Amino acid sequence: MPQDSPLCSKCQSLGLAAWLQQPNYDKTYMDQEYWHIDWLGDSTTPPSHLDAACALCPIVRDGAKWASPGASIYLTAFPPGALYQTAEDDSIAFGISWDGRVCSTLLELEEPDTSKSCAPPVAGRLIDSNRVNFPLICQWLQECFQTHGPACSTTWRGAVDNLKVIDCATRNIIVAPPNSNYVALSYLWGPQSAAQRAEKINHDRLTGPLIPRVVEDALVATTALGIPYLWVDKYCINQTASAEKDRLIRQMDKIYDGAAVTLIAAHGVDAEAGLPGVSVPRVRQSTLTIGNRVFLPVTDPLAEVKRSKWATRAWTYQEGLLSRRRLIFTPSVVYFQCHASYSAENIATPTPCLPLRDESYFYADVFPTIRLGSTLRDVHERITDYTVRELSFDADALNAIRGIFKRYEAAGVFHLWGLPFRTASGVGVEVTVGEREVVRDVAGALCWFTHSPGREKRREGFPSWSWTGWKDLGQVVVWWAPRYRFSLTPVDERLDLEVWVLEERDGDGEGRVGLREYVQRVQAGADFTDFKQEMVIQGRCAPCRVVNKFLVEGDLPPQFAPERVSSFKVPVVGVPEDQYASLVDVYGDSLVLVYCGCRIAGRNKSSYEITFCILGRRGLDMKEHERVGAVSVAVGKKDEAVGRKGYLGAEELRAAVRYIEERWETRDFTLW
């Protein structure tokens, strides 16, 4: 019989052995997925009782290091079957939880004798710290290939033209044979040494002393999976051939979607870190023995991936999302997720993989469970997630998310240099939205803002009116109607913006292109880069002066007076909130408010938000302006309980709109 692991006095007082006998929890709470045993402190100030000689304390410490700063840490009990969405069972497992999630579990070690009827439906599995269990991974892939059907099939019909791959057997770089299986690699290039920068890459064969360790490991892994070809961007795209590079960057969605599986190196800071379990060892597992049962700590891979350098880079974001199947190599384990299931080396289940579900307290997902481009709403989340990531080269601001935007085109979502707008009412729906609604989408997107204003810096080569024109944005919010379930209401269509894209026309100067024509041209094969970065808008405007982040002076409707509104926000990009007065030094008296629209929200459509863009002129041309910021005026139903201010009724809303129509002038602005 195994000997109990040594525990400190605090951990002994938790009574884990008694919990295993199940007298300490009420069966009426079995519909809950977990319940707390005891509070263990918080992640900022770990409990003082942590004892290195205790078997449980290091497990608590290692689990707590993945928690958010200041989060409360709890020791938790749960039935594994409920948490992992498998068969019902009455067994108990333990976990470390914070922020409402069980993010590190103690699963009972799988029994060699599988005939035991009391075996839990989910158990921990010991793994070799030096070698990945490739036969097990092949089982995961085969289950997906054979049973998941359309859920995990490729989105695109037709392969990428002249896609080059590495033949793992010969190391030759060849054009992929028709209908061939290949593996894609997502990894970090990292800082390049002088020798690497000077390296002349052979695009016919993988040779030379500078082949990164991660590529060598990927060749080993691809061969072990029984797949003949490997795609690696550095070797399969000629980085010095601009036409080839641009052609393939435009098809990143097809390249990763077409891969049988993508290997993700969520380890280390560069290409020399390799793949853990192939050429570098992994973190050794520890165990905890209680009575005659042995438990194994299992960390949620999402915690490891989120803290990885891989998860901070802009290019890797779309690589993971565009892939149908992913094998993530973390410092401790290999994790698998497709569009229908997930699994990990250190988890033993009755079937090779566990089903995904939209919400879970553990192993919810490393990647979104909704397939990329299958809804209109989540394009906002994709932009929000992307803008906090790092780019080495500003010129890649849109290239690194271009594949994601390409995927959304099938759902009727297009973009102007990163600003999304709809042309269809839903995925798989033939009904197109009206011209006015398309324009209102662009008008709403022009009022994007960031939660941490002031630290942004101008990004050259991109327009001021798009989030792509700024770096160090942090988390950006693009007012995207499907995401926020509001409608841009035609309170008065005469106030709607007019929007045109500009293009150079041979012998005819500059030409305006309407949004519908723009979409038709893109659908016919044009690219957003075929159009200029300038946009022309026509709308109602009035001079203004920005006083602070809560106040703009100008000829605003009296209905928008501070005592009447719920909220008045003035997010200005690139200027700290306490320095708004400096805007006059930059723009003089050229600042104007341009009416962008009214949103209706709320269950009873009783909340309104009126939005404006702030534009400023830097040049001598009266029509050349840049986007300075946005203004949102929120009014809603009176609710004394939360201290909200007045309710703007429909008549008052119309009166405010009439005020803008009668007193503000209509002007054209060229935004750059």
XYZ file of C-alpha atoms in Angstrom:
672
model
C 0.000 0.000 0.000
C 1.372 3.504 -0.859
C 2.540 5.623 2.056
C 0.797 8.918 2.734
C 2.794 11.879 1.498
C 4.165 14.117 4.290
C 1.942 17.136 4.944
C 2.471 20.230 7.060
C 0.075 20.885 9.943
C -2.042 23.307 7.890
C -2.479 20.840 5.030
C -3.196 18.018 7.484
C -6.036 20.115 8.913
C -7.730 20.178 5.498
C -8.855 16.599 6.036
C -8.294 15.385 2.481
C -8.543 11.725 3.487
C -12.000 12.404 4.954
C -13.067 14.146 1.763
C -12.201 11.007 -0.157
C -14.720 9.145 1.985
C -17.261 11.812 0.929
C -18.812 12.652 4.300
C -17.908 16.346 4.042
C -20.060 17.533 1.162
C -23.777 17.644 0.667
C -25.041 15.560 -2.261
C -27.689 18.225 -2.920
C -24.875 20.404 -4.277
C -23.809 17.863 -6.882
C -25.309 20.072 -9.590
C -22.508 22.504 -8.804
C -19.282 21.720 -10.586
C -17.035 22.367 -7.604
C -17.067 23.578 -4.001
C -14.427 25.118 -1.774
C -12.638 23.221 0.993
C -10.579 26.103 2.354
C -9.109 29.503 1.471
C -5.338 29.351 0.965
C -4.471 33.039 0.646
C -4.062 35.089 -2.502
C -1.623 35.052 -5.388
C 0.082 38.315 -4.406
C 0.807 37.298 -0.817
C 1.101 33.485 -0.669
C 0.147 31.950 2.668
C 2.975 32.015 5.192
C 2.530 28.337 6.069
C 3.956 27.091 2.731
C 6.418 24.370 3.690
C 8.954 22.984 1.216
C 8.918 19.643 3.051
C 5.147 19.343 2.584
C 3.957 17.415 -0.490
C 0.890 19.633 -1.016
C 2.389 23.103 -0.407
C 4.581 23.100 -3.564
C 1.539 21.976 -5.590
C -0.443 24.924 -4.203
C 2.471 27.274 -4.920
C 2.882 26.028 -8.490
C -0.845 26.269 -9.139
C -1.112 29.762 -7.660
C 1.629 31.161 -9.906
C -0.797 31.045 -12.850
C -3.452 33.085 -11.022
C -4.278 36.705 -11.709
C -2.505 39.170 -9.372
C -4.343 39.396 -6.074
C -6.772 36.558 -6.859
C -8.013 34.510 -3.899
C -6.720 30.945 -3.946
C -8.923 28.084 -2.781
C -8.458 24.373 -2.351
C -11.417 22.864 -4.160
C -13.154 19.502 -4.425
C -15.102 18.352 -7.450
C -16.418 15.236 -9.186
C -14.159 14.767 -12.236
C -16.990 13.535 -14.431
C -18.935 16.777 -13.982
C -15.969 19.062 -14.514
C -14.673 17.284 -17.605
C -18.150 16.577 -19.031
C -17.903 12.803 -18.960
C -20.051 10.142 -17.317
C -21.576 10.812 -13.891
C -19.503 9.585 -11.000
C -19.253 10.004 -7.250
C -15.473 10.097 -7.009
C -13.692 13.160 -5.709
C -10.732 15.043 -7.113
C -9.061 18.156 -5.777
C -8.039 21.395 -7.397
C -6.631 24.878 -6.955
C -9.148 27.520 -7.998
C -9.287 31.280 -8.441
C -11.525 33.743 -10.270
C -14.340 31.184 -10.372
C -12.272 28.612 -12.263
C -10.551 25.415 -11.253
C -7.239 25.986 -12.995
C -5.076 23.264 -11.512
C -6.413 19.851 -10.547
C -5.239 16.840 -8.551
C -6.530 13.843 -10.478
C -6.306 10.310 -9.183
C -3.603 8.406 -11.046
C -4.978 5.962 -13.620
C -4.985 2.328 -12.558
C -3.097 -0.205 -14.703
C -5.996 -2.598 -14.136
C -8.689 -1.061 -16.358
C -11.197 -3.716 -15.310
C -11.744 -2.002 -11.945
C -15.319 -0.783 -11.863
C -14.516 2.060 -9.462
C -12.014 3.730 -11.757
C -12.866 7.450 -12.267
C -13.909 8.504 -15.778
C -11.049 11.015 -15.863
C -7.670 10.235 -14.288
C -4.151 11.583 -14.262
C -1.528 9.941 -16.461
C 2.202 9.792 -15.811
C 4.202 10.942 -18.819
C 7.806 10.656 -19.875
C 9.426 14.044 -19.257
C 11.915 13.390 -22.070
C 9.675 11.993 -24.784
C 6.279 12.940 -26.192
C 3.772 10.084 -26.412
C 3.318 10.245 -30.191
C 1.312 6.977 -30.446
C -1.255 8.538 -28.108
C -1.347 11.735 -30.182
C -1.910 9.650 -33.314
C -5.020 8.239 -31.615
C -6.308 11.781 -31.014
C -5.789 12.707 -34.633
C -7.363 9.526 -35.949
C -10.475 10.089 -33.840
C -10.779 13.567 -35.315
C -10.115 12.414 -38.892
C -12.630 9.574 -38.669
C -15.483 10.912 -36.536
C -15.678 14.713 -36.572
C -16.650 15.172 -40.211
C -17.670 18.725 -41.233
C -16.841 20.172 -37.794
C -13.136 19.735 -38.457
C -13.045 19.696 -42.238
C -11.306 22.371 -44.259
C -13.222 25.558 -44.957
C -11.671 26.173 -48.350
C -12.123 24.340 -51.615
C -8.955 24.164 -53.636
C -5.386 24.231 -52.425
C -2.956 27.126 -52.278
C -1.243 27.506 -55.630
C 2.437 26.493 -55.574
C 2.523 25.922 -51.832
C 5.993 24.748 -50.894
C 6.589 22.211 -48.112
C 9.548 20.381 -46.623
C 9.721 16.678 -47.443
C 10.619 15.240 -44.040
C 12.311 12.169 -45.566
C 14.629 13.994 -47.982
C 14.593 17.526 -46.476
C 13.950 18.836 -49.983
C 11.629 21.845 -50.286
C 9.075 20.987 -52.945
C 5.680 22.094 -54.247
C 3.098 20.153 -52.228
C 1.619 17.285 -54.257
C -2.151 17.552 -54.887
C -4.336 16.545 -51.902
C -1.301 15.818 -49.732
C -1.288 16.032 -45.948
C 1.126 18.463 -44.336
C 1.846 19.807 -40.862
C 2.201 23.551 -40.195
C 4.503 25.004 -37.541
C 3.659 28.043 -35.388
C 6.677 29.271 -33.439
C 8.709 32.308 -32.386
C 11.528 33.523 -34.578
C 12.908 35.545 -31.677
C 15.848 37.953 -31.885
C 18.137 37.117 -34.808
C 21.899 36.863 -34.399
C 24.213 38.529 -36.909
C 24.874 35.128 -38.488
C 21.137 34.414 -38.786
C 20.459 37.814 -40.330
C 23.244 37.241 -42.872
C 22.165 33.658 -43.605
C 21.271 32.961 -47.221
C 18.410 30.507 -47.003
C 18.307 27.668 -49.505
C 14.688 27.443 -50.646
C 15.319 24.164 -52.456
C 16.570 22.104 -49.520
C 16.755 22.389 -45.758
C 20.506 22.611 -45.222
C 23.105 24.520 -43.243
C 24.265 24.788 -39.650
C 21.699 27.422 -38.629
C 18.525 25.352 -38.860
C 16.666 26.281 -35.626
C 16.097 23.583 -33.044
C 12.315 24.045 -33.227
C 12.365 23.220 -36.949
C 14.487 20.117 -36.399
C 12.109 19.028 -33.640
C 9.104 19.706 -35.872
C 10.581 17.390 -38.515
C 10.870 14.653 -35.880
C 7.296 15.251 -34.670
C 5.829 15.325 -38.185
C 7.509 12.031 -39.058
C 6.307 10.462 -35.794
C 2.745 11.465 -36.695
C 3.046 9.654 -40.020
C 2.644 12.826 -42.099
C 5.195 13.329 -44.879
C 5.399 17.124 -45.223
C 6.082 20.111 -42.982
C 5.328 23.786 -43.723
C 7.536 26.402 -42.031
C 7.140 30.046 -43.064
C 10.857 30.906 -42.981
C 11.780 28.154 -45.452
C 8.596 27.738 -47.474
C 8.145 31.451 -48.215
C 10.980 33.271 -49.921
C 11.157 36.326 -47.666
C 13.195 38.239 -50.246
C 10.740 37.683 -53.123
C 8.115 40.356 -52.460
C 5.564 39.055 -54.985
C 5.693 35.499 -53.611
C 5.629 36.720 -50.023
C 2.613 38.961 -50.633
C 0.762 36.193 -52.515
C 1.182 33.740 -49.641
C 0.484 36.260 -46.863
C -2.852 36.872 -48.559
C -3.558 33.129 -48.256
C -2.480 32.463 -44.660
C -6.037 31.435 -43.882
C -5.842 28.671 -46.498
C -2.355 27.552 -45.456
C -3.191 26.961 -41.784
C -6.732 25.751 -42.467
C -5.358 23.286 -45.008
C -2.815 21.760 -42.615
C -3.705 18.362 -41.150
C -2.503 19.727 -37.796
C -0.504 22.718 -36.566
C 2.355 22.273 -34.102
C 2.450 25.209 -31.670
C 5.705 25.858 -29.802
C 4.321 27.599 -26.673
C 7.691 27.376 -24.971
C 10.709 29.616 -24.714
C 11.362 32.947 -26.386
C 12.897 31.990 -29.725
C 13.337 29.247 -32.305
C 16.175 27.637 -30.352
C 13.850 26.687 -27.490
C 12.744 23.596 -29.439
C 9.724 21.444 -28.677
C 9.531 20.155 -25.076
C 9.499 16.376 -25.053
C 11.390 16.122 -28.342
C 14.852 17.624 -27.868
C 14.384 19.352 -24.506
C 13.019 17.845 -21.278
C 9.714 18.827 -19.766
C 8.805 19.769 -16.218
C 8.795 16.636 -14.085
C 5.493 15.615 -12.555
C 4.971 15.360 -8.814
C 2.455 13.185 -6.969
C 0.475 13.294 -3.737
C -0.452 10.080 -1.895
C -3.485 10.011 0.405
C -4.275 6.629 1.908
C -4.127 4.078 -0.883
C -4.751 6.636 -3.634
C -2.194 8.593 -5.652
C -2.998 11.996 -7.136
C -1.271 13.846 -9.962
C -1.282 17.672 -10.390
C -2.656 18.703 -13.799
C -2.446 22.359 -14.799
C -4.972 23.880 -17.177
C -2.958 24.341 -20.392
C -4.733 27.663 -20.968
C -2.795 29.062 -17.995
C 0.530 27.928 -19.454
C -0.302 29.140 -22.945
C -1.526 32.559 -21.785
C 1.764 33.142 -19.936
C 3.898 32.018 -22.878
C 5.830 34.355 -25.139
C 4.030 32.694 -28.050
C 0.732 34.146 -26.790
C 2.110 37.700 -26.833
C 3.042 37.801 -30.506
C 0.724 39.202 -33.187
C 1.565 36.734 -35.971
C 0.920 33.672 -33.812
C -2.620 34.829 -32.998
C -4.075 34.048 -36.415
C -1.893 30.965 -36.821
C -3.634 29.302 -33.889
C -7.119 30.501 -34.791
C -6.937 29.581 -38.467
C -5.839 26.006 -37.748
C -8.376 23.179 -37.609
C -6.294 21.022 -35.267
C -3.577 22.169 -32.890
C -0.911 20.356 -30.910
C 0.399 22.760 -28.289
C 3.799 21.967 -26.804
C 3.957 23.609 -23.355
C 6.801 23.229 -20.857
C 4.910 20.402 -19.137
C 2.634 18.622 -21.618
C 1.267 18.354 -25.156
C -2.310 19.579 -25.421
C -4.626 18.887 -28.384
C -7.652 20.899 -29.484
C -9.655 20.685 -32.693
C -13.111 22.174 -33.339
C -14.898 19.342 -31.540
C -12.659 17.949 -28.785
C -9.547 18.301 -26.660
C -7.118 16.131 -24.741
C -3.747 16.192 -23.052
C -0.990 13.678 -22.432
C -1.403 13.853 -18.663
C -5.143 13.103 -18.718
C -6.514 9.589 -19.159
C -10.129 9.258 -20.328
C -12.333 6.380 -21.563
C -12.062 7.752 -25.117
C -9.070 9.385 -26.813
C -10.528 12.897 -26.496
C -13.041 14.853 -24.448
C -15.818 16.945 -26.024
C -15.526 20.714 -25.978
C -18.184 22.843 -24.384
C -18.695 26.566 -24.492
C -18.315 27.114 -20.753
C -16.377 25.108 -18.226
C -14.605 25.732 -14.949
C -11.575 23.842 -16.197
C -10.129 23.116 -19.607
C -12.737 25.443 -21.072
C -10.611 25.919 -24.162
C -7.296 27.325 -25.235
C -8.885 28.484 -28.483
C -12.477 29.693 -28.978
C -14.950 26.857 -29.373
C -16.846 28.797 -32.071
C -15.158 28.278 -35.410
C -13.530 31.381 -36.834
C -15.914 33.238 -39.135
C -18.959 31.165 -38.211
C -20.691 34.198 -36.659
C -20.625 37.927 -37.289
C -20.365 38.943 -33.651
C -16.940 37.636 -32.734
C -14.916 39.741 -35.190
C -14.873 42.336 -32.415
C -13.248 39.877 -29.988
C -10.643 38.969 -32.579
C -9.615 42.612 -33.017
C -9.634 43.193 -29.254
C -7.418 40.164 -28.616
C -5.072 41.050 -31.455
C -4.327 44.669 -30.545
C -2.670 43.773 -27.228
C -0.109 41.581 -29.003
C 3.391 42.575 -30.068
C 4.733 43.224 -33.562
C 8.382 43.452 -34.537
C 7.597 45.452 -37.677
C 4.886 48.108 -37.899
C 4.337 47.304 -41.568
C 2.808 43.948 -40.505
C -0.043 45.525 -38.518
C -2.644 44.210 -40.965
C -0.655 41.386 -42.555
C -0.630 39.536 -39.233
C -4.438 39.574 -39.006
C -5.197 39.487 -42.726
C -6.016 35.767 -42.678
C -8.636 36.325 -39.964
C -10.301 39.109 -41.948
C -10.228 36.894 -45.024
C -12.125 34.192 -43.145
C -14.846 36.672 -42.176
C -15.459 37.682 -45.779
C -17.377 34.410 -46.192
C -19.649 35.631 -43.381
C -20.264 38.951 -45.128
C -17.822 40.999 -43.043
C -15.335 43.212 -44.870
C -12.979 45.901 -43.640
C -11.448 49.245 -44.537
C -7.856 49.152 -43.316
C -9.038 47.218 -40.255
C -12.465 48.817 -39.644
C -15.127 46.071 -39.986
C -18.514 46.459 -41.646
C -21.283 44.062 -42.706
C -22.746 43.340 -46.099
C -24.922 40.410 -44.959
C -27.257 39.908 -42.012
C -25.766 36.599 -40.913
C -23.680 33.565 -41.756
C -25.204 31.450 -44.485
C -27.953 34.024 -44.998
C -28.366 35.402 -48.498
C -30.132 38.553 -47.275
C -27.852 41.549 -47.657
C -28.060 44.598 -45.443
C -29.044 47.918 -46.924
C -26.608 50.544 -48.129
C -27.455 52.788 -45.185
C -26.726 50.039 -42.666
C -23.345 49.365 -44.279
C -22.448 53.043 -43.918
C -23.674 53.092 -40.319
C -21.394 50.164 -39.511
C -18.401 52.145 -40.782
C -19.591 55.236 -38.901
C -19.801 53.234 -35.683
C -16.384 51.662 -36.230
C -14.850 55.127 -36.715
C -15.673 55.799 -33.050
C -13.330 53.096 -31.733
C -11.471 53.802 -28.497
C -9.003 52.229 -26.094
C -9.353 51.489 -22.378
C -5.924 52.932 -21.578
C -5.652 56.175 -23.570
C -2.541 58.287 -23.646
C 0.245 55.816 -24.273
C -0.533 55.238 -27.964
C 1.928 56.315 -30.618
C 1.291 56.975 -34.286
C 2.108 54.049 -36.578
C 3.444 55.188 -39.913
C 2.041 53.659 -43.069
C -1.534 53.347 -41.776
C -4.422 55.826 -41.525
C -5.188 57.799 -38.362
C -8.865 56.858 -38.579
C -8.210 53.120 -38.078
C -6.852 51.373 -34.994
C -4.109 50.069 -37.295
C -2.697 53.611 -37.418
C -1.638 53.408 -33.772
C 0.646 51.161 -31.734
C 0.812 50.453 -28.004
C -2.978 50.631 -28.010
C -3.592 48.010 -25.390
C -7.132 46.701 -25.625
C -9.099 48.531 -28.288
C -12.887 48.593 -28.473
C -14.455 48.797 -31.923
C -18.132 49.647 -31.751
C -19.392 46.674 -33.681
C -23.169 46.409 -33.863
C -23.516 42.580 -33.973
C -21.217 42.210 -30.962
C -23.110 44.646 -28.745
C -26.554 43.650 -30.025
C -27.527 47.224 -30.784
C -28.915 48.745 -33.934
C -27.670 51.908 -35.553
C -31.077 53.475 -35.789
C -32.103 55.734 -38.650
C -33.398 58.457 -36.324
C -33.077 60.733 -39.316
C -31.422 59.334 -42.430
C -30.592 62.860 -43.534
C -27.959 62.906 -40.796
C -26.271 59.672 -41.875
C -22.663 59.887 -42.968
C -21.691 59.372 -46.558
C -18.502 57.336 -46.946
C -16.194 56.804 -49.915
C -12.886 55.023 -50.380
C -10.309 56.715 -52.609
C -8.238 55.260 -55.417
C -5.778 56.555 -57.974
C -7.146 56.522 -61.516
C -4.781 56.665 -64.463
C -5.040 59.988 -66.205
C -8.071 60.944 -64.142
C -6.542 61.800 -60.766
C -8.254 60.617 -57.626
C -11.587 58.802 -57.698
C -14.213 58.038 -55.068
C -15.465 54.475 -54.647
C -18.668 53.673 -52.749
C -18.710 50.881 -50.165
C -20.797 48.520 -52.305
C -18.430 48.903 -55.237
C -15.488 48.436 -52.883
C -16.918 45.113 -51.689
C -17.638 43.947 -55.229
C -14.070 44.710 -56.238
C -12.665 42.826 -53.230
C -14.898 39.845 -53.988
C -13.549 39.915 -57.542
C -9.957 39.655 -56.292
C -8.908 43.190 -55.351
C -7.111 43.802 -52.056
C -7.607 46.620 -49.561
C -4.066 47.756 -50.371
C -5.236 48.502 -53.933
C -7.048 51.525 -52.462
C -5.622 54.610 -50.820
C -5.463 55.088 -47.072
C -7.564 58.220 -47.360
C -11.293 58.063 -46.764
C -13.839 60.778 -47.584
C -16.779 61.283 -45.267
C -19.611 63.772 -45.540
C -21.601 64.622 -42.452
C -23.028 67.188 -40.068
C -20.360 68.930 -38.023
C -19.718 71.750 -35.574
C -16.553 73.350 -34.131
C -15.633 72.134 -30.661
C -13.101 72.388 -27.858
C -12.103 69.405 -25.743
C -12.110 70.431 -22.084
C -11.447 67.083 -20.393
C -12.339 63.419 -20.677
C -15.923 64.164 -19.623
C -16.643 67.418 -21.415
C -16.582 68.918 -24.891
C -17.636 72.512 -25.463
C -19.459 73.382 -28.654
C -22.881 73.814 -30.148
C -24.290 70.623 -28.653
C -28.029 70.004 -28.284
C -29.309 71.123 -24.860
C -30.587 67.574 -24.322
C -26.931 66.505 -23.945
C -26.221 68.779 -20.986
C -24.234 67.018 -18.207
C -27.198 67.020 -15.843
C -29.293 65.180 -18.413
C -27.046 62.331 -19.532
C -25.925 59.074 -17.963
C -22.416 59.309 -19.332
C -20.325 61.669 -21.441
C -17.021 60.132 -22.550
C -14.273 61.714 -24.613
C -11.589 59.122 -25.468
C -8.763 60.894 -27.324
C -6.062 58.710 -28.841
C -2.399 59.392 -28.141
C -2.989 62.033 -25.446
C -3.079 61.318 -21.684
C -6.402 62.202 -20.084
C -4.827 64.965 -17.986
C -3.296 66.630 -21.051
C -6.340 67.215 -23.245
C -5.747 70.959 -23.001
C -2.652 70.477 -25.168
C -4.854 69.641 -28.165
C -5.247 73.333 -28.883
C -1.471 73.611 -29.354
C -1.568 70.908 -32.024
C -4.842 71.604 -33.827
C -5.591 75.231 -32.963
C -9.247 76.022 -33.552
C -9.695 73.334 -36.236
C -11.285 70.660 -34.024
C -14.758 69.613 -35.141
C -17.377 67.137 -33.992
C -18.896 64.993 -36.749
C -22.171 63.213 -36.009
C -21.719 59.461 -36.561
C -25.008 57.982 -35.408
C -27.318 56.867 -32.645
C -27.304 53.393 -31.156
C -30.301 51.879 -29.432
C -29.667 49.232 -26.797
C -31.339 47.847 -23.711
C -33.934 45.118 -23.345
C -36.752 47.603 -23.934
C -34.725 49.703 -26.358
C -34.721 52.449 -23.748
C -31.002 53.228 -23.805
C -29.427 55.433 -26.419
C -25.850 56.270 -27.244
C -25.086 59.088 -29.641
C -21.582 59.066 -31.090
C -19.350 61.634 -32.725
C -15.854 61.647 -34.179
C -13.419 64.398 -33.259
C -11.416 65.514 -36.285
C -8.527 67.943 -36.470
C -6.603 69.616 -39.284
C -2.821 69.716 -39.359
C -2.202 70.759 -42.953
C -3.222 73.858 -44.903
C -5.861 72.028 -46.936
C -9.189 72.612 -45.202
C -10.407 69.127 -46.156
C -7.453 67.054 -44.909
C -8.138 65.931 -41.355
C -7.018 63.188 -39.035
C -9.081 61.395 -36.457
C -8.317 62.772 -32.996
C -10.793 60.809 -30.896
C -14.450 60.102 -30.290
C -17.319 61.251 -28.116
C -20.119 59.071 -26.792
C -23.160 60.521 -25.057
C -25.204 57.878 -23.242
C -28.738 58.446 -22.035
C -31.101 55.838 -20.694
C -34.057 54.914 -18.583
C -34.063 56.438 -15.113
C -33.064 54.002 -12.379
C -32.686 55.543 -8.944
C -31.172 52.329 -7.530
C -28.007 52.785 -9.530
C -28.090 56.562 -9.602
C -28.519 56.968 -13.331
C -29.563 60.347 -14.635
C -32.438 61.391 -16.842
C -34.317 59.407 -19.434
C -34.219 60.783 -22.956
C -37.592 60.062 -24.465
C -38.192 59.503 -28.143
C -39.457 63.067 -28.656
C -36.423 64.533 -26.914
C -34.142 62.351 -29.010
C -35.817 63.651 -32.156
C -35.474 67.192 -30.857
C -31.739 66.686 -30.324
C -31.379 65.286 -33.824
C -33.374 68.208 -35.280
C -31.042 70.584 -33.449
C -28.037 68.965 -35.171
C -29.800 68.997 -38.517
C -30.796 72.655 -38.312
C -27.731 74.190 -36.675
C -24.784 72.083 -37.819
C -23.339 72.396 -41.309
C -22.735 69.601 -43.806
C -19.119 69.265 -44.921
C -16.794 66.859 -46.688
C -13.659 65.676 -44.879
C -10.742 63.754 -46.299
C -9.370 61.573 -43.500
C -5.811 60.304 -43.652
